[in-house]
């Protein structure tokens, strides 16, 4: 536990030194993280649904982004 506490104290000291050298750094970093997370959330929301269930038959189909290679693997035998 002592090493973890020492590491945490060391990291806090580094962050304080950065903030003293460059005021506003922590706030800019926080805003940058928020923007990044929002972009990632938008990407997830805009992706097409990969697993769709046919409501009439109850069967599930998986859409593929590239053609299946199973046919080409069995043809070579």
Backbone as numpy.savetxt, mean C-alpha at the origin, in Angstrom:
# Nx Ny Nz CAx CAy CAz Cx Cy Cz
14.24 -4.77 27.08 13.43 -3.59 27.08 14.29 -2.33 27.08
15.46 -2.42 27.64 16.34 -1.27 27.70 16.79 -0.80 26.34
17.08 -1.75 25.45 17.53 -1.38 24.11 16.42 -0.70 23.32
15.19 -1.20 23.48 14.06 -0.60 22.77 13.83 0.84 23.25
13.95 1.05 24.54 13.76 2.40 25.09 14.87 3.32 24.62
16.10 2.80 24.58 17.23 3.60 24.10 17.03 3.98 22.64
16.57 3.03 21.84 16.34 3.29 20.42 15.25 4.34 20.24
14.17 4.21 20.99 13.07 5.17 20.90 13.54 6.57 21.29
14.34 6.67 22.34 14.87 7.97 22.77 15.80 8.54 21.71
16.60 7.69 21.09 17.52 8.13 20.04 16.74 8.67 18.84
15.69 7.97 18.45 14.87 8.41 17.32 14.19 9.74 17.63
13.68 9.89 18.85 13.06 11.17 19.25 14.07 12.31 19.19
15.31 12.04 19.62 16.36 13.07 19.59 16.68 13.47 18.16
16.73 12.50 17.26 16.99 12.80 15.84 15.87 13.66 15.27
14.63 13.30 15.57 13.49 14.07 15.06 13.50 15.50 15.59
13.85 15.67 16.88 13.94 17.02 17.45 15.03 17.83 16.75
16.17 17.19 16.49 17.28 17.89 15.82 16.87 18.31 14.41
16.18 17.42 13.69 15.71 17.76 12.34 14.77 18.96 12.39
13.86 18.94 13.36 12.89 20.02 13.47 13.58 21.34 13.82
14.61 21.29 14.66 15.35 22.51 15.00 16.09 23.06 13.78
16.66 22.18 12.98 17.40 22.61 11.79 16.47 23.09 10.69
15.30 22.48 10.60 14.37 22.78 9.52 12.95 22.88 10.11
12.59 24.05 10.66 11.28 24.20 11.28 10.14 23.89 10.30
9.13 23.18 10.79 7.99 22.83 9.95 8.15 21.50 9.25
9.29 20.86 9.43 9.56 19.60 8.74 8.55 18.52 9.13
8.25 18.39 10.40 7.33 17.36 10.88 5.93 17.57 10.29
5.49 18.82 10.24 4.17 19.10 9.69 4.12 18.78 8.20
5.16 19.16 7.46 5.21 18.84 6.03 5.23 17.33 5.80
5.97 16.62 6.63 6.03 15.16 6.51 4.66 14.54 6.77
3.97 15.05 7.76 2.63 14.55 8.07 1.67 14.78 6.91
1.71 15.97 6.33 0.86 16.28 5.18 1.21 15.41 3.98
2.49 15.16 3.80 2.93 14.30 2.71 2.40 12.88 2.88
2.47 12.36 4.10 1.94 11.01 4.37 0.44 10.96 4.10
-0.29 11.99 4.50 -1.74 12.03 4.28 -2.05 12.03 2.79
-1.33 12.85 2.02 -1.55 12.89 0.56 -1.28 11.52 -0.06
-0.19 10.88 0.36 0.16 9.56 -0.17 -0.94 8.55 0.13
-1.42 8.52 1.37 -2.46 7.57 1.74 -3.75 7.83 0.98
-4.08 9.09 0.74 -5.28 9.42 -0.04 -5.13 8.93 -1.48
-3.93 9.09 -2.06 -3.70 8.60 -3.42 -3.84 7.09 -3.49
-3.31 6.39 -2.50 -3.41 4.94 -2.48 -4.87 4.50 -2.34
-5.64 5.21 -1.53 -7.06 4.89 -1.36 -7.81 5.10 -2.67
-7.48 6.17 -3.40 -8.12 6.44 -4.69 -7.80 5.33 -5.68
-6.55 4.86 -5.68 -6.16 3.78 -6.59 -6.96 2.52 -6.30
-7.13 2.20 -5.02 -7.88 1.00 -4.65 -9.35 1.13 -5.05
-9.91 2.32 -4.89 -11.31 2.53 -5.24 -11.53 2.48 -6.74
-10.54 2.88 -7.53 -10.72 2.95 -8.98 -10.42 1.62 -9.68
-9.83 0.64 -8.98 -9.54 -0.66 -9.60 -10.85 -1.41 -9.82
-10.93 -2.13 -10.96 -12.14 -2.93 -11.19 -12.20 -4.08 -10.19
-13.39 -4.52 -9.92 -13.58 -5.62 -8.98 -12.98 -6.88 -9.59
-12.11 -7.55 -8.87 -11.43 -8.73 -9.41 -12.26 -9.99 -9.30
-13.05 -10.14 -8.29 -13.84 -11.35 -8.10 -15.31 -10.98 -8.12
-16.00 -11.39 -9.17 -17.41 -11.06 -9.29 -18.22 -12.34 -9.15
-19.33 -12.26 -8.47 -20.22 -13.40 -8.32 -21.45 -13.14 -9.16
-21.79 -14.12 -10.00 -22.99 -14.02 -10.82 -24.19 -14.20 -9.89
-24.99 -13.18 -9.75 -26.09 -13.20 -8.80 -27.16 -14.23 -9.18
-27.32 -14.51 -10.48 -28.34 -15.46 -10.91 -27.91 -16.90 -10.63
-26.67 -17.24 -10.95 -26.23 -18.63 -10.80 -25.49 -18.89 -9.50
-25.00 -17.84 -8.86 -24.25 -18.01 -7.62 -22.82 -18.45 -7.85
-22.40 -18.51 -9.12 -21.02 -18.91 -9.41 -20.12 -17.69 -9.39
-18.87 -17.93 -9.15 -17.89 -16.85 -9.06 -16.98 -16.90 -10.27
-16.70 -15.74 -10.85 -15.76 -15.66 -11.96 -14.66 -14.70 -11.58
-13.46 -14.99 -12.02 -12.32 -14.14 -11.73 -11.84 -13.54 -13.03
-11.78 -12.21 -13.09 -11.28 -11.55 -14.29 -9.77 -11.58 -14.27
-9.17 -11.80 -15.42 -7.71 -11.84 -15.51 -7.23 -10.62 -16.28
-6.10 -10.09 -15.85 -5.56 -8.91 -16.51 -4.70 -9.31 -17.71
-4.31 -10.58 -17.80 -3.54 -11.05 -18.95 -4.08 -12.40 -19.36
-3.83 -12.83 -20.59 -4.37 -14.09 -21.06 -3.82 -15.27 -20.26
-4.62 -16.31 -20.18 -4.20 -17.51 -19.48 -3.10 -18.21 -20.27
-2.15 -18.80 -19.57 -1.05 -19.51 -20.24 -1.21 -21.01 -20.15
-2.30 -21.51 -19.57 -2.47 -22.94 -19.42 -2.52 -23.64 -20.77
-3.22 -23.09 -21.74 -3.31 -23.70 -23.05 -1.95 -23.86 -23.71
-1.11 -22.85 -23.60 0.20 -22.91 -24.24 1.12 -23.89 -23.53
0.91 -24.13 -22.24 1.75 -25.08 -21.52 1.45 -26.51 -21.91
0.18 -26.83 -22.16 -0.18 -28.20 -22.49 0.05 -28.50 -23.96
0.11 -27.51 -24.82 0.31 -27.73 -26.25 1.72 -28.20 -26.56
2.68 -27.85 -25.75 4.07 -28.19 -26.02 4.40 -29.64 -25.74
3.52 -30.42 -25.13 3.80 -31.82 -24.77 3.59 -32.75 -25.91
